Tab-separated table of C-alpha atoms in Angstrom:
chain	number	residue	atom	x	y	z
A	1	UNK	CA	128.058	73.219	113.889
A	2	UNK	CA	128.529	73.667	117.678
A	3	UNK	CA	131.538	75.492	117.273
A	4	UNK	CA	130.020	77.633	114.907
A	5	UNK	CA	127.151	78.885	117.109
A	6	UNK	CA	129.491	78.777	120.122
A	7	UNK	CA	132.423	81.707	118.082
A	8	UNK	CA	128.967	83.288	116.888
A	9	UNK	CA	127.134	83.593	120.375
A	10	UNK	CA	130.290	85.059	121.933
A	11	UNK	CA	130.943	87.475	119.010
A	12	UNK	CA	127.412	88.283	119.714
A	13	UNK	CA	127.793	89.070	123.755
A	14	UNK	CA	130.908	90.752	122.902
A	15	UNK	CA	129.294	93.168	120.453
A	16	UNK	CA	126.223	93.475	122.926
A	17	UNK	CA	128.591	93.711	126.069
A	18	UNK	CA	130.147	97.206	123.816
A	19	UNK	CA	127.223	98.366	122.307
A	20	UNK	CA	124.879	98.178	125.267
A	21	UNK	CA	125.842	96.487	128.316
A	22	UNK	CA	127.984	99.715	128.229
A	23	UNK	CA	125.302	101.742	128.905
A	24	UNK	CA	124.075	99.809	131.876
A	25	UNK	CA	124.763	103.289	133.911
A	26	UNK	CA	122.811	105.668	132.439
A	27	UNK	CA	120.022	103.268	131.840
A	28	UNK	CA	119.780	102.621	135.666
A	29	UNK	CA	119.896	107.066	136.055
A	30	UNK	CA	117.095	107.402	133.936
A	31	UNK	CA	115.279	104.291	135.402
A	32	UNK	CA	115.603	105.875	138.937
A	33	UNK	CA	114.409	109.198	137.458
A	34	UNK	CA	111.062	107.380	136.081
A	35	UNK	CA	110.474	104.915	138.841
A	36	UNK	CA	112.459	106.532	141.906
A	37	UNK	CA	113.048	103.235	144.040
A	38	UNK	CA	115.896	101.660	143.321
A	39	UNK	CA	115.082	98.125	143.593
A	40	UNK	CA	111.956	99.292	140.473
A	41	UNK	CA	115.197	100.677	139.128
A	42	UNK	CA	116.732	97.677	139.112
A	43	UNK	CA	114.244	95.390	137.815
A	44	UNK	CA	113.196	97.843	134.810
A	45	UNK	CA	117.256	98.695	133.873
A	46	UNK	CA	117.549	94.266	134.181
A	47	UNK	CA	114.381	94.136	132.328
A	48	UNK	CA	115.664	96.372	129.330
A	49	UNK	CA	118.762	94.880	128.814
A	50	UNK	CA	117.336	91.767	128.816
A	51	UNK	CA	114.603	93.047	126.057
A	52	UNK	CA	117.453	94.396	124.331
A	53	UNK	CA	119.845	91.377	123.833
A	54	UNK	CA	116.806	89.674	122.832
A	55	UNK	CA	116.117	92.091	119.931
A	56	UNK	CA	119.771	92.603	119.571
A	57	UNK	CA	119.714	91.310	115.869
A	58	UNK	CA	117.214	94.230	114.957
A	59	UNK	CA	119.923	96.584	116.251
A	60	UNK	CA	121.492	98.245	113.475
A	61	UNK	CA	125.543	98.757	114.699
A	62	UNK	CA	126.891	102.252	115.179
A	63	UNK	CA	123.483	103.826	115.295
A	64	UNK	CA	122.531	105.003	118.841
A	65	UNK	CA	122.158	102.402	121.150
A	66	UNK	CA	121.861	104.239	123.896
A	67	UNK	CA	118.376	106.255	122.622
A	68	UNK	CA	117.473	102.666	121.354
A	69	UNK	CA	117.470	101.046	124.661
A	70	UNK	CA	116.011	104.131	126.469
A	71	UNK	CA	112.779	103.698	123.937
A	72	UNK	CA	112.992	100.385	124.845
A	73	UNK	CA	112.415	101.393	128.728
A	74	UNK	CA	110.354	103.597	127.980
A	75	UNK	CA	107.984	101.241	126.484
A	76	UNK	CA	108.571	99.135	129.451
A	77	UNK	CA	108.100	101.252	132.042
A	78	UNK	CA	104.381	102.522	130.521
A	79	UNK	CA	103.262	98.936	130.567
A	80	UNK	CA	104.613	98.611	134.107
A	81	UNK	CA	102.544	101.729	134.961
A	82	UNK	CA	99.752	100.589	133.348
A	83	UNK	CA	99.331	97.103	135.243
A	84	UNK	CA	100.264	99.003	138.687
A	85	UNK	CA	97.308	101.477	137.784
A	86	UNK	CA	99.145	104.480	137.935
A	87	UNK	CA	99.164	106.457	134.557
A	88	UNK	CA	98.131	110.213	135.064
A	89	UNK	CA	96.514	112.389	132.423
A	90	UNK	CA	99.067	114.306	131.449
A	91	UNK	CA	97.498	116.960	129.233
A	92	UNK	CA	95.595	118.656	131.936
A	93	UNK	CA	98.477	118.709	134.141
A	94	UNK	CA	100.027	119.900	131.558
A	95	UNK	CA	97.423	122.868	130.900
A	96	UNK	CA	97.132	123.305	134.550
A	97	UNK	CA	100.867	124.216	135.169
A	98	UNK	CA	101.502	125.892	132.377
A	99	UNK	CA	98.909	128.474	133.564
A	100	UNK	CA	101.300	128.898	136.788
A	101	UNK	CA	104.148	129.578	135.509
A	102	UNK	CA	103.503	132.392	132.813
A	103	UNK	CA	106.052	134.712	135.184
A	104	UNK	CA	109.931	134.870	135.042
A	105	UNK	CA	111.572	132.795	137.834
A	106	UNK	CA	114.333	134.766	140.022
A	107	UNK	CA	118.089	134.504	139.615
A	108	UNK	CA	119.116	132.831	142.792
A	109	UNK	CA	122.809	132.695	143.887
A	110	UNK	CA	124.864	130.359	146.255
A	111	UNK	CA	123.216	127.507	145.064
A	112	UNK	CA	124.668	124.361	144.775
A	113	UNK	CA	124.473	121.221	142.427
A	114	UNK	CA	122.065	119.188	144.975
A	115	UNK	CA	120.135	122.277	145.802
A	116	UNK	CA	119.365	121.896	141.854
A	117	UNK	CA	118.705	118.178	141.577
A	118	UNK	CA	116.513	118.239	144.474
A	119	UNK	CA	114.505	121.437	143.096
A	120	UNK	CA	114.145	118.850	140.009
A	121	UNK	CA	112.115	116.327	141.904
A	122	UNK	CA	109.615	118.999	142.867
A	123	UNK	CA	108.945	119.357	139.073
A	124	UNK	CA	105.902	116.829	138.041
A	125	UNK	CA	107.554	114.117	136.408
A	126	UNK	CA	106.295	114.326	132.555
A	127	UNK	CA	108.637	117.325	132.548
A	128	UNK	CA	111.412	116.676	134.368
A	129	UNK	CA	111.594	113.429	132.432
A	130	UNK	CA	112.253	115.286	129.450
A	131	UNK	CA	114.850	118.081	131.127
A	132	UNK	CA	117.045	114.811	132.245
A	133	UNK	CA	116.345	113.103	128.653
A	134	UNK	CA	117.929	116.910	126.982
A	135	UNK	CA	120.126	118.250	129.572
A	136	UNK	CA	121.457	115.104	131.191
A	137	UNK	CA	121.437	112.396	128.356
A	138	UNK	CA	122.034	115.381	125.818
A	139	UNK	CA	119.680	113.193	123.314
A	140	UNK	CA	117.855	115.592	120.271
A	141	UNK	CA	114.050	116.099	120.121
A	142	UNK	CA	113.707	113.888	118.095
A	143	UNK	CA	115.457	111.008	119.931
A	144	UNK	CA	113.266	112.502	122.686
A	145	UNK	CA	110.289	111.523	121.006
A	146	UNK	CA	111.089	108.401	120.083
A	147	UNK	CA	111.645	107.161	123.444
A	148	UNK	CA	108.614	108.681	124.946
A	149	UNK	CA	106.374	108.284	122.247
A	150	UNK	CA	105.201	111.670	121.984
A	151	UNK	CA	105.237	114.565	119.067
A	152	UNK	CA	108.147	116.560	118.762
A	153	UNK	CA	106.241	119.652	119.269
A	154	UNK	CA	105.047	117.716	123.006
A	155	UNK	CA	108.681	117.087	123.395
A	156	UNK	CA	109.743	120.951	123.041
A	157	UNK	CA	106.678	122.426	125.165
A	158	UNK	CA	107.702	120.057	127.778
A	159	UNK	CA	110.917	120.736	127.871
A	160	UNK	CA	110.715	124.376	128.066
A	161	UNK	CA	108.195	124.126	130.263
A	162	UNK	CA	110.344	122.024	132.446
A	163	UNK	CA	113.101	124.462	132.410
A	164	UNK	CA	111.098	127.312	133.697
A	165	UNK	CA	109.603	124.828	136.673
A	166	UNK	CA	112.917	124.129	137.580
A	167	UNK	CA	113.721	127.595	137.832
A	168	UNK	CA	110.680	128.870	139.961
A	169	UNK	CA	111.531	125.763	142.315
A	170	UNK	CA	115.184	127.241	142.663
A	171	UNK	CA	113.638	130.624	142.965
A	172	UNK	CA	111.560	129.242	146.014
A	173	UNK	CA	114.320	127.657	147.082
A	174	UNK	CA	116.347	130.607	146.989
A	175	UNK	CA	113.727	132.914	148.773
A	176	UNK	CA	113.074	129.757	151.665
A	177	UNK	CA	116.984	130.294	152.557
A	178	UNK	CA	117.458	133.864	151.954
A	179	UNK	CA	119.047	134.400	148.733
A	180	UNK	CA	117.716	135.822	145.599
A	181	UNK	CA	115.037	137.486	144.477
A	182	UNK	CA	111.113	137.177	145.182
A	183	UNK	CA	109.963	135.523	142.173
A	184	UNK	CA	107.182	138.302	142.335
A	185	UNK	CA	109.646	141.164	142.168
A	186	UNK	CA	110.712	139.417	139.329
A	187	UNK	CA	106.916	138.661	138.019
A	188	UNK	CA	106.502	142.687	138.141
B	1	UNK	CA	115.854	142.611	121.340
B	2	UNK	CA	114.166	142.951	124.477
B	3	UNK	CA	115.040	141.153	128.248
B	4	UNK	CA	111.559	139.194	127.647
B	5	UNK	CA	112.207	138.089	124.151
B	6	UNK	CA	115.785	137.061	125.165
B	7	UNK	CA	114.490	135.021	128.385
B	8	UNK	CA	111.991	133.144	126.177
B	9	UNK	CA	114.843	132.043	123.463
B	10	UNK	CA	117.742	131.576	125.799
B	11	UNK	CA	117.961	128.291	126.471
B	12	UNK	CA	117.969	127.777	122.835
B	13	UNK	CA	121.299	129.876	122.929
B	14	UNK	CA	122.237	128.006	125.536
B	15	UNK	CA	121.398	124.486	123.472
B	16	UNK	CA	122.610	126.482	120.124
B	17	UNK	CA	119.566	125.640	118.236
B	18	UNK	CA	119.039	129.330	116.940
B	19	UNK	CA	120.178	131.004	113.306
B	20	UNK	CA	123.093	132.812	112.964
B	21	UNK	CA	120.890	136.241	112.623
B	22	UNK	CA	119.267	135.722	116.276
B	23	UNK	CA	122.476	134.835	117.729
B	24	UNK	CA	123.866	138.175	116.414
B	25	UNK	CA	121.020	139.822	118.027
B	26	UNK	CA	121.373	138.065	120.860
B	27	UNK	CA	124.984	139.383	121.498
B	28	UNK	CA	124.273	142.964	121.026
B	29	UNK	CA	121.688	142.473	123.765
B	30	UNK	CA	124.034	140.659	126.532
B	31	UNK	CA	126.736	143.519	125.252
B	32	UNK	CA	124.114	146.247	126.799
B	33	UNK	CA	122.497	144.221	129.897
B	34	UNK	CA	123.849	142.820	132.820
B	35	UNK	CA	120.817	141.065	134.332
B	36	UNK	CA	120.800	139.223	130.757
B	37	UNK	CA	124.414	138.267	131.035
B	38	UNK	CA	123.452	137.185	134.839
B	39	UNK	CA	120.649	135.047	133.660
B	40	UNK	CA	122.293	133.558	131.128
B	41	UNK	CA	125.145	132.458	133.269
B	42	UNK	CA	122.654	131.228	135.765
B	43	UNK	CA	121.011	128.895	133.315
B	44	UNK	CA	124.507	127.583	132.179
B	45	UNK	CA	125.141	126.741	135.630
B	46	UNK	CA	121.983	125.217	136.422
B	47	UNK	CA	122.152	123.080	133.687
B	48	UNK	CA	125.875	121.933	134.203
B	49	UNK	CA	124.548	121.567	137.715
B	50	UNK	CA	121.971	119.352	136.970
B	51	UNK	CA	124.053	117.292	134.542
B	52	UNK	CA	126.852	117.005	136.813
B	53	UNK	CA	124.418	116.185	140.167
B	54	UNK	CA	122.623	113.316	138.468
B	55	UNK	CA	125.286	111.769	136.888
B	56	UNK	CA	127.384	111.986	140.231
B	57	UNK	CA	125.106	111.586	143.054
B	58	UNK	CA	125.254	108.531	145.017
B	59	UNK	CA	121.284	107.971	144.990
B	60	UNK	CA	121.554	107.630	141.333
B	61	UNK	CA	124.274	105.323	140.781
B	62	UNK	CA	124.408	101.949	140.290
B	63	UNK	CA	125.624	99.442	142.757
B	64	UNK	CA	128.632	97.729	141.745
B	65	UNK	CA	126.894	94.385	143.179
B	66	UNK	CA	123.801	94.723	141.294
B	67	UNK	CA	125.809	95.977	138.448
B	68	UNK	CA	127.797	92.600	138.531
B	69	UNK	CA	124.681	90.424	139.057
B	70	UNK	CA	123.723	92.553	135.725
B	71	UNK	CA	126.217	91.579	133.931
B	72	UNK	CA	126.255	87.677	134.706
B	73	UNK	CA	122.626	87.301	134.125
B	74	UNK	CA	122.748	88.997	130.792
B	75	UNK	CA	125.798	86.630	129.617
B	76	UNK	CA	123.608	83.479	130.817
B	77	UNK	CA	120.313	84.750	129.047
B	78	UNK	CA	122.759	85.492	125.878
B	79	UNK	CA	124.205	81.802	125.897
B	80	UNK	CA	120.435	80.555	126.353
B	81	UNK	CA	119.416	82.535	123.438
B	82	UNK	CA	122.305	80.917	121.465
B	83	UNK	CA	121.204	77.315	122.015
B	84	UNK	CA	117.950	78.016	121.801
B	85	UNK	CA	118.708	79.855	118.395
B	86	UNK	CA	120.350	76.443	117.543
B	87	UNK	CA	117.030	74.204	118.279
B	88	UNK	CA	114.581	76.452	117.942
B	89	UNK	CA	115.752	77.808	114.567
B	90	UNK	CA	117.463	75.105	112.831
B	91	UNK	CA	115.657	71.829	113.614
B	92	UNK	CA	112.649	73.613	111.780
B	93	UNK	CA	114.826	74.889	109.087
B	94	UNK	CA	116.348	70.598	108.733
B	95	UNK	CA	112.778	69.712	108.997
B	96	UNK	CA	111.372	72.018	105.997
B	97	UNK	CA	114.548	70.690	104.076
B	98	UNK	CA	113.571	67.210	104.880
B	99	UNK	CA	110.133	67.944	103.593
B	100	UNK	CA	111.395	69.076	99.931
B	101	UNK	CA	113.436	66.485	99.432
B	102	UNK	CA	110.644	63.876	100.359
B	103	UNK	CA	108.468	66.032	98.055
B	104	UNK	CA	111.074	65.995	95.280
B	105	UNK	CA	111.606	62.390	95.709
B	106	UNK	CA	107.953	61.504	95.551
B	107	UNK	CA	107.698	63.677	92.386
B	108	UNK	CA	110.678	62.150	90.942
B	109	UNK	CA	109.917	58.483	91.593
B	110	UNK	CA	106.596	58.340	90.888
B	111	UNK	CA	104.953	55.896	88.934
B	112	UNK	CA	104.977	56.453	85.084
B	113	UNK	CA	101.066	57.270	84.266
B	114	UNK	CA	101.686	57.001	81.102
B	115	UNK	CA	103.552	53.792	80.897
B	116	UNK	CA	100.268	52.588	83.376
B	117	UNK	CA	97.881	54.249	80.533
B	118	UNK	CA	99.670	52.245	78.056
B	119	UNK	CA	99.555	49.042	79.603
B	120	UNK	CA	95.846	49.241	80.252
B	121	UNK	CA	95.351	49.953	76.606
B	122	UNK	CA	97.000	46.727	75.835
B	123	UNK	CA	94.563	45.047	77.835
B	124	UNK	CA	91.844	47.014	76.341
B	125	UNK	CA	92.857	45.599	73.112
B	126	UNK	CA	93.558	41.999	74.395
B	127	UNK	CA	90.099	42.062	75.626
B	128	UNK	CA	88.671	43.194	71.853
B	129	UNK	CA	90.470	40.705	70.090
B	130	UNK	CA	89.917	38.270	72.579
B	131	UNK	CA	86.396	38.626	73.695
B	132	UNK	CA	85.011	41.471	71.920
B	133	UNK	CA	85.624	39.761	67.736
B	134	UNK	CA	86.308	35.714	69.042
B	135	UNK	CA	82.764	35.503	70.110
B	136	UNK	CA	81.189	38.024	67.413
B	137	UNK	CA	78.688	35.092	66.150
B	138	UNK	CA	77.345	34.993	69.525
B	139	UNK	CA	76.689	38.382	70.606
B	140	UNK	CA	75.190	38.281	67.693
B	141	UNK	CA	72.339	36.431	68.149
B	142	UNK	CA	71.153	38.396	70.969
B	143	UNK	CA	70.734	41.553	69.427
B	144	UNK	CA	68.209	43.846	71.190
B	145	UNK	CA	67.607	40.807	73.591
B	146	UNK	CA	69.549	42.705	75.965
B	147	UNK	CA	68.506	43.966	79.316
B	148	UNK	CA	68.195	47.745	79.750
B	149	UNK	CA	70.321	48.046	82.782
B	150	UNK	CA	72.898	46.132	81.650
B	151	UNK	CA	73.605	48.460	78.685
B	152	UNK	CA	72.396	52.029	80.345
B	153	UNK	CA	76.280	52.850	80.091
B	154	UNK	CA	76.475	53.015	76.285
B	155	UNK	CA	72.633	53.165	75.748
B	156	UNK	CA	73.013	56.921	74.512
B	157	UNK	CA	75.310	55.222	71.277
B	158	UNK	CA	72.517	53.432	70.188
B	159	UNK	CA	70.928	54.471	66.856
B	160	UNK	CA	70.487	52.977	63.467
B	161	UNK	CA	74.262	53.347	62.628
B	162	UNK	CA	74.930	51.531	66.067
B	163	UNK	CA	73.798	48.114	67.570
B	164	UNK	CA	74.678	47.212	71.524
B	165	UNK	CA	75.657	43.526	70.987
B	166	UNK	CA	76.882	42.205	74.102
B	167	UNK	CA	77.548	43.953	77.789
B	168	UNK	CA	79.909	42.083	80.347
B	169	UNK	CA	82.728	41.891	82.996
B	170	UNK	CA	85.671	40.394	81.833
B	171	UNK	CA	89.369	39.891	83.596
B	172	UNK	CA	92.955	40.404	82.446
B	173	UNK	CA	96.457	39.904	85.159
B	174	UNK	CA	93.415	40.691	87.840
B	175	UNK	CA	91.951	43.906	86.303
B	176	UNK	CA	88.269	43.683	85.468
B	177	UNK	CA	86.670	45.484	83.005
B	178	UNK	CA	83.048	46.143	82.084
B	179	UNK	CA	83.262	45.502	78.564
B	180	UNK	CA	80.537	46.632	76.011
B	181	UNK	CA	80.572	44.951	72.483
B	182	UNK	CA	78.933	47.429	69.903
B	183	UNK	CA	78.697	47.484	65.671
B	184	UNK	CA	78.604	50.675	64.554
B	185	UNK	CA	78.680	50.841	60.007
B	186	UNK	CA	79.656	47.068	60.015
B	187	UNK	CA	82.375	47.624	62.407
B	188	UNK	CA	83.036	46.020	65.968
B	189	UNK	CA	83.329	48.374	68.245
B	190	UNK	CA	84.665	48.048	72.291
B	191	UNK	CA	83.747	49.874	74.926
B	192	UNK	CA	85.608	49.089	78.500
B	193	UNK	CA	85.225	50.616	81.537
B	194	UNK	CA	87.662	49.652	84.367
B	195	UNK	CA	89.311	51.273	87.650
B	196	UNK	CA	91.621	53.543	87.451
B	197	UNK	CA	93.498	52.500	90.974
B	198	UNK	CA	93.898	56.006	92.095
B	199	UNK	CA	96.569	56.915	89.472
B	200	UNK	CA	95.205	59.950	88.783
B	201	UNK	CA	94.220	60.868	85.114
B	202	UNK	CA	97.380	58.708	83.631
B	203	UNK	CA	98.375	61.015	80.951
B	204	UNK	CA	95.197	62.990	80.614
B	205	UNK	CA	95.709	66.644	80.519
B	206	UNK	CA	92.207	67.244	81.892
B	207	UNK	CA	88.992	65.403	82.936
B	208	UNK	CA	87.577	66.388	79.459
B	209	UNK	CA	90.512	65.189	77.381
B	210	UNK	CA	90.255	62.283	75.536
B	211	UNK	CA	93.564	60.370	74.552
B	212	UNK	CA	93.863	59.057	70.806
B	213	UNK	CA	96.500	56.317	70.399
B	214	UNK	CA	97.220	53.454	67.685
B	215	UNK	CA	97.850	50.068	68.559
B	216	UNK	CA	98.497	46.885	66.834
B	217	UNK	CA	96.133	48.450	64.066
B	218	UNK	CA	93.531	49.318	66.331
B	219	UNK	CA	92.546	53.088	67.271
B	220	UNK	CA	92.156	53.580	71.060
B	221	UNK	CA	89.987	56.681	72.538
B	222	UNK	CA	90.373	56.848	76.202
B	223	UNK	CA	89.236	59.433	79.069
B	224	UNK	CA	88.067	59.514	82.611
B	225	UNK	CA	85.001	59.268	84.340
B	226	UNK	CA	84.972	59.977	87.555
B	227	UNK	CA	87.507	57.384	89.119
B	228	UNK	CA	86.865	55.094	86.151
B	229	UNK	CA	89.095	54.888	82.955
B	230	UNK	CA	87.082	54.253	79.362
B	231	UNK	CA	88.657	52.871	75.976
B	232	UNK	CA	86.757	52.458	73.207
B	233	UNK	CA	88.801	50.061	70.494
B	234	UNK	CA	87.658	49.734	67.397
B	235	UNK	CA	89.490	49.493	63.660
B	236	UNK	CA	87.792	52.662	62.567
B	237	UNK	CA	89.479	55.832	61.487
B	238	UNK	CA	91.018	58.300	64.793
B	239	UNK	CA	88.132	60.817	63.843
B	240	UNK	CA	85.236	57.864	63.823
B	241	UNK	CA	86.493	56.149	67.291
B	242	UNK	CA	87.423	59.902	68.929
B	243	UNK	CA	83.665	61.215	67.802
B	244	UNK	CA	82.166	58.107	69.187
B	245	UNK	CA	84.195	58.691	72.697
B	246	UNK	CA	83.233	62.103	72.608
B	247	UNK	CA	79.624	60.816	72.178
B	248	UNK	CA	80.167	58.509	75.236
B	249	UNK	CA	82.140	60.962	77.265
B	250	UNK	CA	79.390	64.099	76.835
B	251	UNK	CA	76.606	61.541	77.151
B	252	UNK	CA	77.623	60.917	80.505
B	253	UNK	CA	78.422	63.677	82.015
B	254	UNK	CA	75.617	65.385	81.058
């Protein structure tokens, strides 16, 4: 019996190890993009795994693991938010920012791959959340929605909303160094 | 296609989530503008920028020590999970086999009610012969002299057709009975009442069923009341001695 469950545990932590564990990187990206310390990081990319070998048997193999585990930080991370006290309303930001950007960002030049990540973190989080999930992660809406919980239709508006933010940040970016245009010549 | 239409749908191009027909359109317009084509590129860019930044930069990688640490942990919880999957999942499965096979050995083994039925009609009959018809001329001479109480149990027999003769205890291989000696047409009739021991209805279907059987001659009604067992012996016919049971058996329930 003992070396039963032994050749079936490790067949187990093998599959996990290539299914999963494999993953360990771009859970621990995302993590720092929802949390941004790296020791939260950390502890909610150790947390997931965990979570995830535990429900490993309700993992179906050769579906996406990946989008899997990401719902299943996702999930994590709102209850971490919840007993640290800090979940924001998200619709009126929502309605409040999409009133400020209803004008076309510039076309910058000259800018670089960190001038664009760090324009990112200036977007509010609920959207920039969802340009990493699409542009970065390259998961579909509807994997989107999964992990986050949220309608498709909340997944689309946010991410096109996202897009333009990052764009007027890289405009403003742009005009703060010189380059570019005014994002108001461009909003005439 | 205008430069405002094409700015709203282009990073749909970009993602390649439009039809065929808008793509088409979408050419002819980049053919014709270069601030289009500029934008466009720029949103590539950004986008492979983006990808590329976060995936490379050092603040967003993780570090190789934690990443070991990772890895060790998750192998320990997995080998944890795999004993307690052992204990936790098969000593309850053993245990509920355990259980059925008690239960089916219980159900197996267990005593033969009917063979028990059986044997207490035998002494219901032993105790008619012997008590009920050897000592006829006695009971009787007390005819009606009985006391109330001592014959309430068969009291609701008693009519012209039907005389109470005698009410007692009596004992056979330890088992008492309450026996009741009764003529009913000319014929000695016995009623006994005794424990049941727990064995619960012997071969009765229901509480309401009465059991006919034939023995040594003698036709044998039983049934159960409450946690009591009731024959009534007599030589009369199986329609006579069941009626008369019946009698008994609505009587007291009722």
């Amino acid at each position: 019996m003992f070396g039963f469950s032994k050749t079936t545990a490790n067949e187990s932590w093998e599959n996990f190890e290539r299914e999963a564990l494999s993953h360990s990187e771009d859970l621990f990206r995302v993590a720092m993009w929802m949390v941004r310390d790296v020791e939260e990081a950390q502890d909610l990319t150790q947390e997931t795994l965990v979570q995830a070998l535990k429900s490993f048997h309700r993992y179906e193999i050769g579906t996406n693991c990946k989008a899997w585990m990401m719902t299943i930080m996702s999930h994590l991370n709102s209850k971490r938010r919840m007993k640290l006290g800090r979940l924001q309303l998200v619709e009126d930001t929502e309605e409040r920012i999409a009133e400020t950007i209803a004008f076309e960002p510039s076309i910058p030049q000259s800018i670089t791959d960190e001038d664009v990540l760090s324009a990112l973190k200036k977007v509010p989080q609920q959207f920039s959340q969802v340009v990493v999930l699409a542009d970065v992660e390259e998961f579909a809406y509807k994997e989107i929605s999964q992990i986050l919980d949220v309608p498709i239709g909340t997944v689309m508006s946010r991410l096109h909303r996202g897009r333009k933010l990052l764009r007027v940040e890289l405009a403003n970016y742009a005009r703060n160094y010189g380059f570019g245009r005014d994002k108001k010549e461009v909003a005439q | 296609m205008n430069c405002k239409d094409f700015r709203e749908i282009a990073d749909s191009y970009l993602s390649d989530e439009l039809i065929v027909e808008t793509n088409h359109e979408i050419f002819q317009h980049l053919e014709n503008c270069a601030n289009c084509r500029q934008e466009l590129a720029f949103r590539r860019e950004v986008r492979e920028g983006l990808r590329i930044s976060l995936k490379t930069s050092p603040e967003f990688q993780m570090n190789p020590a934690f990443a070991t640490r990772l890895k060790a942990n998750l192998k320990d919880e997995a080998l944890k999970q795999s004993s307690w999957f052992n204990w936790k999942i098969l000593t309850p499965a053993f245990a509920s086999l355990l259980v059925i096979f008690v239960l089916t050995f219980a159900f197996l083994y267990q005593p033969n009610q009917t063979s028990f039925a059986a044997d207490l009609s035998k002494k219901a009959i032993n105790r008619h012969e012997d008590c009920g018809l050897k000592h006829l001329k006695e009971w009787e001479e007390q005819i009606g002299k009985l006391p109330s109480e001592k014959i309430a149990f068969v009291k609701p027999l008693q009519n012209e057709d039907t005389q109470i003769l005698e009410a007692h205890d009596c004992k056979l291989d330890g088992k008492i009975f309450t026996h009741y000696v009764l003529r009913r047409n000319g014929k000695i009739v016995s009623v006994l009442k005794t424990e049941s021991n727990n064995v619960s209805q012997t071969n009765l279907k229901t509480e309401d069923s009465i059991v006919c059987e034939r023995q040594k001659g003698l036709q044998i009604s039983r049934f159960m009341i409450g946690e009591e067992l009731v024959f009534v012996v007599s030589n009369m016919s199986e329609a006579e001695n069941l009626s008369l049971a019946r009698t008994l058996s609505d009587s007291v329930k009722s």
